[in-house]
């Protein structure tokens, strides 16, 4: 009887630990870093998460999530909420095996309403913007100040 009680108690504890209090959402951690010093003027930025099926060529990616953050310094670690079953949101998804996810950063650092010189973007010389949805690791994403996109 004690063994049965222990099994039931263990099952109850495990079930409560896996409850979906967040509506079934999961989260991933990203650490935004820069190889060079960047002065932060406007702390507000947005991360957009996109997904697409690699089985197709030249298809538009599907927006999975848009989230706003604030930071006055780099590096900064942020937690992105990922909706449940993001692969089901992707248009033209033939199989869940070939799904890729990537992020875009919109950081209007000079706060002029345009993304141009002086703003912050992914550093494509150092990093790609592809991410995995593994919540157990913190993924590094390098950013840099835009210097080749004049403001008009």
JSON list of C-alpha atoms in Angstrom, two decimals:
[
{"chain": "A", "resi": 1, "resn": "UNK", "atom": "CA", "xyz": [0.00, 0.00, 0.00]},
{"chain": "A", "resi": 2, "resn": "UNK", "atom": "CA", "xyz": [2.88, 2.39, 0.80]},
{"chain": "A", "resi": 3, "resn": "UNK", "atom": "CA", "xyz": [4.42, 1.73, -2.60]},
{"chain": "A", "resi": 4, "resn": "UNK", "atom": "CA", "xyz": [1.14, 2.50, -4.36]},
{"chain": "A", "resi": 5, "resn": "UNK", "atom": "CA", "xyz": [0.77, 5.70, -2.34]},
{"chain": "A", "resi": 6, "resn": "UNK", "atom": "CA", "xyz": [4.32, 6.76, -3.26]},
{"chain": "A", "resi": 7, "resn": "UNK", "atom": "CA", "xyz": [3.69, 6.09, -6.94]},
{"chain": "A", "resi": 8, "resn": "UNK", "atom": "CA", "xyz": [0.47, 8.11, -6.89]},
{"chain": "A", "resi": 9, "resn": "UNK", "atom": "CA", "xyz": [2.15, 10.96, -4.99]},
{"chain": "A", "resi": 10, "resn": "UNK", "atom": "CA", "xyz": [5.08, 11.00, -7.43]},
{"chain": "A", "resi": 11, "resn": "UNK", "atom": "CA", "xyz": [2.71, 11.04, -10.40]},
{"chain": "A", "resi": 12, "resn": "UNK", "atom": "CA", "xyz": [0.75, 13.91, -8.88]},
{"chain": "A", "resi": 13, "resn": "UNK", "atom": "CA", "xyz": [3.92, 15.94, -8.29]},
{"chain": "A", "resi": 14, "resn": "UNK", "atom": "CA", "xyz": [5.21, 15.32, -11.82]},
{"chain": "A", "resi": 15, "resn": "UNK", "atom": "CA", "xyz": [1.86, 16.26, -13.33]},
{"chain": "A", "resi": 16, "resn": "UNK", "atom": "CA", "xyz": [1.75, 19.53, -11.42]},
{"chain": "A", "resi": 17, "resn": "UNK", "atom": "CA", "xyz": [5.31, 20.37, -12.51]},
{"chain": "A", "resi": 18, "resn": "UNK", "atom": "CA", "xyz": [4.35, 20.03, -16.18]},
{"chain": "A", "resi": 19, "resn": "UNK", "atom": "CA", "xyz": [1.16, 22.05, -16.01]},
{"chain": "A", "resi": 20, "resn": "UNK", "atom": "CA", "xyz": [0.57, 24.59, -18.74]},
{"chain": "A", "resi": 21, "resn": "UNK", "atom": "CA", "xyz": [0.07, 27.70, -16.61]},
{"chain": "A", "resi": 22, "resn": "UNK", "atom": "CA", "xyz": [1.45, 29.73, -19.52]},
{"chain": "A", "resi": 23, "resn": "UNK", "atom": "CA", "xyz": [-1.21, 28.53, -21.96]},
{"chain": "A", "resi": 24, "resn": "UNK", "atom": "CA", "xyz": [1.10, 25.94, -23.50]},
{"chain": "A", "resi": 25, "resn": "UNK", "atom": "CA", "xyz": [3.72, 28.49, -24.50]},
{"chain": "A", "resi": 26, "resn": "UNK", "atom": "CA", "xyz": [7.39, 27.67, -24.25]},
{"chain": "A", "resi": 27, "resn": "UNK", "atom": "CA", "xyz": [10.30, 30.07, -24.00]},
{"chain": "A", "resi": 28, "resn": "UNK", "atom": "CA", "xyz": [13.80, 30.37, -25.38]},
{"chain": "A", "resi": 29, "resn": "UNK", "atom": "CA", "xyz": [16.67, 32.52, -24.12]},
{"chain": "A", "resi": 30, "resn": "UNK", "atom": "CA", "xyz": [18.76, 34.73, -26.36]},
{"chain": "A", "resi": 31, "resn": "UNK", "atom": "CA", "xyz": [21.86, 36.62, -25.32]},
{"chain": "A", "resi": 32, "resn": "UNK", "atom": "CA", "xyz": [22.33, 39.69, -27.50]},
{"chain": "A", "resi": 33, "resn": "UNK", "atom": "CA", "xyz": [26.01, 40.68, -27.64]},
{"chain": "A", "resi": 34, "resn": "UNK", "atom": "CA", "xyz": [28.24, 42.91, -29.66]},
{"chain": "A", "resi": 35, "resn": "UNK", "atom": "CA", "xyz": [31.88, 42.55, -30.63]},
{"chain": "A", "resi": 36, "resn": "UNK", "atom": "CA", "xyz": [32.21, 46.36, -30.48]},
{"chain": "A", "resi": 37, "resn": "UNK", "atom": "CA", "xyz": [30.91, 48.81, -27.93]},
{"chain": "A", "resi": 38, "resn": "UNK", "atom": "CA", "xyz": [27.50, 50.26, -28.84]},
{"chain": "A", "resi": 39, "resn": "UNK", "atom": "CA", "xyz": [26.05, 53.23, -27.02]},
{"chain": "A", "resi": 40, "resn": "UNK", "atom": "CA", "xyz": [22.37, 52.61, -26.33]},
{"chain": "A", "resi": 41, "resn": "UNK", "atom": "CA", "xyz": [20.26, 55.75, -26.78]},
{"chain": "A", "resi": 42, "resn": "UNK", "atom": "CA", "xyz": [16.80, 54.20, -27.15]},
{"chain": "A", "resi": 43, "resn": "UNK", "atom": "CA", "xyz": [16.43, 51.11, -24.94]},
{"chain": "A", "resi": 44, "resn": "UNK", "atom": "CA", "xyz": [13.29, 49.82, -26.73]},
{"chain": "A", "resi": 45, "resn": "UNK", "atom": "CA", "xyz": [13.61, 47.10, -29.37]},
{"chain": "A", "resi": 46, "resn": "UNK", "atom": "CA", "xyz": [11.51, 44.38, -30.94]},
{"chain": "A", "resi": 47, "resn": "UNK", "atom": "CA", "xyz": [12.34, 40.76, -31.74]},
{"chain": "A", "resi": 48, "resn": "UNK", "atom": "CA", "xyz": [10.37, 39.03, -34.50]},
{"chain": "A", "resi": 49, "resn": "UNK", "atom": "CA", "xyz": [10.45, 35.24, -34.84]},
{"chain": "A", "resi": 50, "resn": "UNK", "atom": "CA", "xyz": [9.77, 33.72, -38.27]},
{"chain": "A", "resi": 51, "resn": "UNK", "atom": "CA", "xyz": [9.44, 30.12, -39.43]},
{"chain": "A", "resi": 52, "resn": "UNK", "atom": "CA", "xyz": [9.47, 28.44, -42.81]},
{"chain": "A", "resi": 53, "resn": "UNK", "atom": "CA", "xyz": [9.52, 24.99, -44.37]},
{"chain": "A", "resi": 54, "resn": "UNK", "atom": "CA", "xyz": [12.87, 24.26, -46.04]},
{"chain": "A", "resi": 55, "resn": "UNK", "atom": "CA", "xyz": [11.10, 21.91, -48.47]},
{"chain": "A", "resi": 56, "resn": "UNK", "atom": "CA", "xyz": [10.08, 24.93, -50.56]},
{"chain": "A", "resi": 57, "resn": "UNK", "atom": "CA", "xyz": [12.30, 27.36, -52.39]},
{"chain": "A", "resi": 58, "resn": "UNK", "atom": "CA", "xyz": [11.57, 31.07, -52.41]},
{"chain": "A", "resi": 59, "resn": "UNK", "atom": "CA", "xyz": [8.58, 31.10, -50.09]},
{"chain": "A", "resi": 60, "resn": "UNK", "atom": "CA", "xyz": [7.83, 33.83, -47.62]},
{"chain": "A", "resi": 61, "resn": "UNK", "atom": "CA", "xyz": [8.43, 33.01, -43.98]},
{"chain": "A", "resi": 62, "resn": "UNK", "atom": "CA", "xyz": [5.55, 33.12, -41.51]},
{"chain": "A", "resi": 63, "resn": "UNK", "atom": "CA", "xyz": [5.66, 35.49, -38.55]},
{"chain": "A", "resi": 64, "resn": "UNK", "atom": "CA", "xyz": [5.44, 33.35, -35.40]},
{"chain": "A", "resi": 65, "resn": "UNK", "atom": "CA", "xyz": [5.89, 35.95, -32.66]},
{"chain": "A", "resi": 66, "resn": "UNK", "atom": "CA", "xyz": [6.61, 39.65, -32.09]},
{"chain": "A", "resi": 67, "resn": "UNK", "atom": "CA", "xyz": [7.84, 40.80, -28.68]},
{"chain": "A", "resi": 68, "resn": "UNK", "atom": "CA", "xyz": [9.14, 44.09, -27.35]},
{"chain": "A", "resi": 69, "resn": "UNK", "atom": "CA", "xyz": [11.97, 44.49, -24.84]},
{"chain": "A", "resi": 70, "resn": "UNK", "atom": "CA", "xyz": [14.07, 47.19, -23.23]},
{"chain": "A", "resi": 71, "resn": "UNK", "atom": "CA", "xyz": [17.75, 47.27, -22.40]},
{"chain": "A", "resi": 72, "resn": "UNK", "atom": "CA", "xyz": [20.27, 50.02, -21.72]},
{"chain": "A", "resi": 73, "resn": "UNK", "atom": "CA", "xyz": [23.28, 47.79, -22.25]},
{"chain": "A", "resi": 74, "resn": "UNK", "atom": "CA", "xyz": [24.78, 44.92, -24.19]},
{"chain": "A", "resi": 75, "resn": "UNK", "atom": "CA", "xyz": [25.10, 42.07, -23.59]},
{"chain": "A", "resi": 76, "resn": "UNK", "atom": "CA", "xyz": [21.55, 41.40, -22.50]},
{"chain": "A", "resi": 77, "resn": "UNK", "atom": "CA", "xyz": [19.75, 38.09, -22.05]},
{"chain": "A", "resi": 78, "resn": "UNK", "atom": "CA", "xyz": [16.09, 38.04, -23.02]},
{"chain": "A", "resi": 79, "resn": "UNK", "atom": "CA", "xyz": [13.42, 35.37, -22.85]},
{"chain": "A", "resi": 80, "resn": "UNK", "atom": "CA", "xyz": [11.22, 34.97, -25.91]},
{"chain": "A", "resi": 81, "resn": "UNK", "atom": "CA", "xyz": [7.84, 33.33, -25.53]},
{"chain": "A", "resi": 82, "resn": "UNK", "atom": "CA", "xyz": [7.10, 30.85, -28.30]},
{"chain": "A", "resi": 83, "resn": "UNK", "atom": "CA", "xyz": [3.45, 29.92, -28.93]},
{"chain": "A", "resi": 84, "resn": "UNK", "atom": "CA", "xyz": [2.50, 26.24, -28.67]},
{"chain": "A", "resi": 85, "resn": "UNK", "atom": "CA", "xyz": [3.03, 24.22, -31.86]},
{"chain": "A", "resi": 86, "resn": "UNK", "atom": "CA", "xyz": [4.69, 27.00, -33.86]},
{"chain": "A", "resi": 87, "resn": "UNK", "atom": "CA", "xyz": [5.16, 24.62, -36.78]},
{"chain": "A", "resi": 88, "resn": "UNK", "atom": "CA", "xyz": [1.38, 24.50, -37.21]},
{"chain": "A", "resi": 89, "resn": "UNK", "atom": "CA", "xyz": [1.37, 28.28, -37.85]},
{"chain": "A", "resi": 90, "resn": "UNK", "atom": "CA", "xyz": [3.74, 28.02, -40.81]},
{"chain": "A", "resi": 91, "resn": "UNK", "atom": "CA", "xyz": [2.13, 28.34, -44.21]},
{"chain": "A", "resi": 92, "resn": "UNK", "atom": "CA", "xyz": [3.07, 25.66, -46.77]},
{"chain": "A", "resi": 93, "resn": "UNK", "atom": "CA", "xyz": [4.32, 23.30, -44.05]},
{"chain": "A", "resi": 94, "resn": "UNK", "atom": "CA", "xyz": [4.41, 19.83, -45.58]},
{"chain": "A", "resi": 95, "resn": "UNK", "atom": "CA", "xyz": [6.28, 18.16, -42.74]},
{"chain": "A", "resi": 96, "resn": "UNK", "atom": "CA", "xyz": [7.55, 19.30, -39.38]},
{"chain": "A", "resi": 97, "resn": "UNK", "atom": "CA", "xyz": [11.00, 17.85, -40.14]},
{"chain": "A", "resi": 98, "resn": "UNK", "atom": "CA", "xyz": [12.26, 20.67, -42.37]},
{"chain": "A", "resi": 99, "resn": "UNK", "atom": "CA", "xyz": [11.21, 23.68, -40.33]},
{"chain": "A", "resi": 100, "resn": "UNK", "atom": "CA", "xyz": [13.70, 26.48, -39.70]},
{"chain": "A", "resi": 101, "resn": "UNK", "atom": "CA", "xyz": [13.27, 29.51, -37.47]},
{"chain": "A", "resi": 102, "resn": "UNK", "atom": "CA", "xyz": [15.03, 32.84, -37.54]},
{"chain": "A", "resi": 103, "resn": "UNK", "atom": "CA", "xyz": [14.78, 36.19, -35.82]},
{"chain": "A", "resi": 104, "resn": "UNK", "atom": "CA", "xyz": [14.88, 39.78, -36.89]},
{"chain": "A", "resi": 105, "resn": "UNK", "atom": "CA", "xyz": [15.71, 42.69, -34.60]},
{"chain": "A", "resi": 106, "resn": "UNK", "atom": "CA", "xyz": [14.14, 46.11, -35.01]},
{"chain": "A", "resi": 107, "resn": "UNK", "atom": "CA", "xyz": [16.09, 48.51, -32.80]},
{"chain": "A", "resi": 108, "resn": "UNK", "atom": "CA", "xyz": [15.67, 52.18, -33.70]},
{"chain": "A", "resi": 109, "resn": "UNK", "atom": "CA", "xyz": [18.55, 53.24, -31.47]},
{"chain": "A", "resi": 110, "resn": "UNK", "atom": "CA", "xyz": [18.57, 56.88, -32.56]},
{"chain": "A", "resi": 111, "resn": "UNK", "atom": "CA", "xyz": [14.76, 56.99, -32.20]},
{"chain": "A", "resi": 112, "resn": "UNK", "atom": "CA", "xyz": [14.18, 58.77, -35.52]},
{"chain": "A", "resi": 113, "resn": "UNK", "atom": "CA", "xyz": [11.45, 56.39, -36.68]},
{"chain": "A", "resi": 114, "resn": "UNK", "atom": "CA", "xyz": [13.61, 54.78, -39.39]},
{"chain": "A", "resi": 115, "resn": "UNK", "atom": "CA", "xyz": [15.93, 51.78, -39.43]},
{"chain": "A", "resi": 116, "resn": "UNK", "atom": "CA", "xyz": [19.17, 53.22, -40.78]},
{"chain": "A", "resi": 117, "resn": "UNK", "atom": "CA", "xyz": [22.70, 54.25, -39.75]},
{"chain": "A", "resi": 118, "resn": "UNK", "atom": "CA", "xyz": [23.07, 54.42, -35.99]},
{"chain": "A", "resi": 119, "resn": "UNK", "atom": "CA", "xyz": [20.47, 51.73, -35.32]},
{"chain": "A", "resi": 120, "resn": "UNK", "atom": "CA", "xyz": [21.14, 48.16, -34.18]},
{"chain": "A", "resi": 121, "resn": "UNK", "atom": "CA", "xyz": [20.75, 45.02, -36.26]},
{"chain": "A", "resi": 122, "resn": "UNK", "atom": "CA", "xyz": [21.96, 41.44, -36.33]},
{"chain": "A", "resi": 123, "resn": "UNK", "atom": "CA", "xyz": [25.68, 41.30, -37.16]},
{"chain": "A", "resi": 124, "resn": "UNK", "atom": "CA", "xyz": [25.55, 39.15, -40.28]},
{"chain": "A", "resi": 125, "resn": "UNK", "atom": "CA", "xyz": [29.38, 39.20, -40.51]},
{"chain": "A", "resi": 126, "resn": "UNK", "atom": "CA", "xyz": [29.58, 37.28, -37.23]},
{"chain": "A", "resi": 127, "resn": "UNK", "atom": "CA", "xyz": [26.33, 35.41, -37.03]},
{"chain": "A", "resi": 128, "resn": "UNK", "atom": "CA", "xyz": [23.29, 34.19, -38.86]},
{"chain": "A", "resi": 129, "resn": "UNK", "atom": "CA", "xyz": [19.88, 34.93, -37.50]},
{"chain": "A", "resi": 130, "resn": "UNK", "atom": "CA", "xyz": [18.75, 31.30, -37.38]},
{"chain": "A", "resi": 131, "resn": "UNK", "atom": "CA", "xyz": [17.68, 30.00, -33.97]},
{"chain": "A", "resi": 132, "resn": "UNK", "atom": "CA", "xyz": [16.49, 26.73, -32.53]},
{"chain": "A", "resi": 133, "resn": "UNK", "atom": "CA", "xyz": [13.54, 26.44, -30.21]},
{"chain": "A", "resi": 134, "resn": "UNK", "atom": "CA", "xyz": [15.40, 24.45, -27.56]},
{"chain": "A", "resi": 135, "resn": "UNK", "atom": "CA", "xyz": [14.51, 26.04, -24.21]},
{"chain": "A", "resi": 136, "resn": "UNK", "atom": "CA", "xyz": [17.45, 24.40, -22.45]},
{"chain": "A", "resi": 137, "resn": "UNK", "atom": "CA", "xyz": [20.19, 26.51, -24.02]},
{"chain": "A", "resi": 138, "resn": "UNK", "atom": "CA", "xyz": [20.93, 30.22, -24.18]},
{"chain": "A", "resi": 139, "resn": "UNK", "atom": "CA", "xyz": [21.66, 31.13, -27.78]},
{"chain": "A", "resi": 140, "resn": "UNK", "atom": "CA", "xyz": [24.12, 33.90, -28.58]},
{"chain": "A", "resi": 141, "resn": "UNK", "atom": "CA", "xyz": [23.10, 36.45, -31.19]},
{"chain": "A", "resi": 142, "resn": "UNK", "atom": "CA", "xyz": [25.64, 39.08, -32.20]},
{"chain": "A", "resi": 143, "resn": "UNK", "atom": "CA", "xyz": [24.39, 42.54, -33.05]},
{"chain": "A", "resi": 144, "resn": "UNK", "atom": "CA", "xyz": [26.12, 45.58, -34.48]},
{"chain": "A", "resi": 145, "resn": "UNK", "atom": "CA", "xyz": [25.44, 49.20, -35.25]},
{"chain": "A", "resi": 146, "resn": "UNK", "atom": "CA", "xyz": [24.20, 49.81, -38.81]},
{"chain": "A", "resi": 147, "resn": "UNK", "atom": "CA", "xyz": [26.73, 51.87, -40.75]},
{"chain": "A", "resi": 148, "resn": "UNK", "atom": "CA", "xyz": [25.84, 51.28, -44.40]},
{"chain": "A", "resi": 149, "resn": "UNK", "atom": "CA", "xyz": [22.16, 52.26, -44.61]},
{"chain": "A", "resi": 150, "resn": "UNK", "atom": "CA", "xyz": [21.83, 56.05, -44.86]},
{"chain": "A", "resi": 151, "resn": "UNK", "atom": "CA", "xyz": [18.79, 57.74, -43.33]},
{"chain": "A", "resi": 152, "resn": "UNK", "atom": "CA", "xyz": [16.84, 59.66, -45.94]}
]
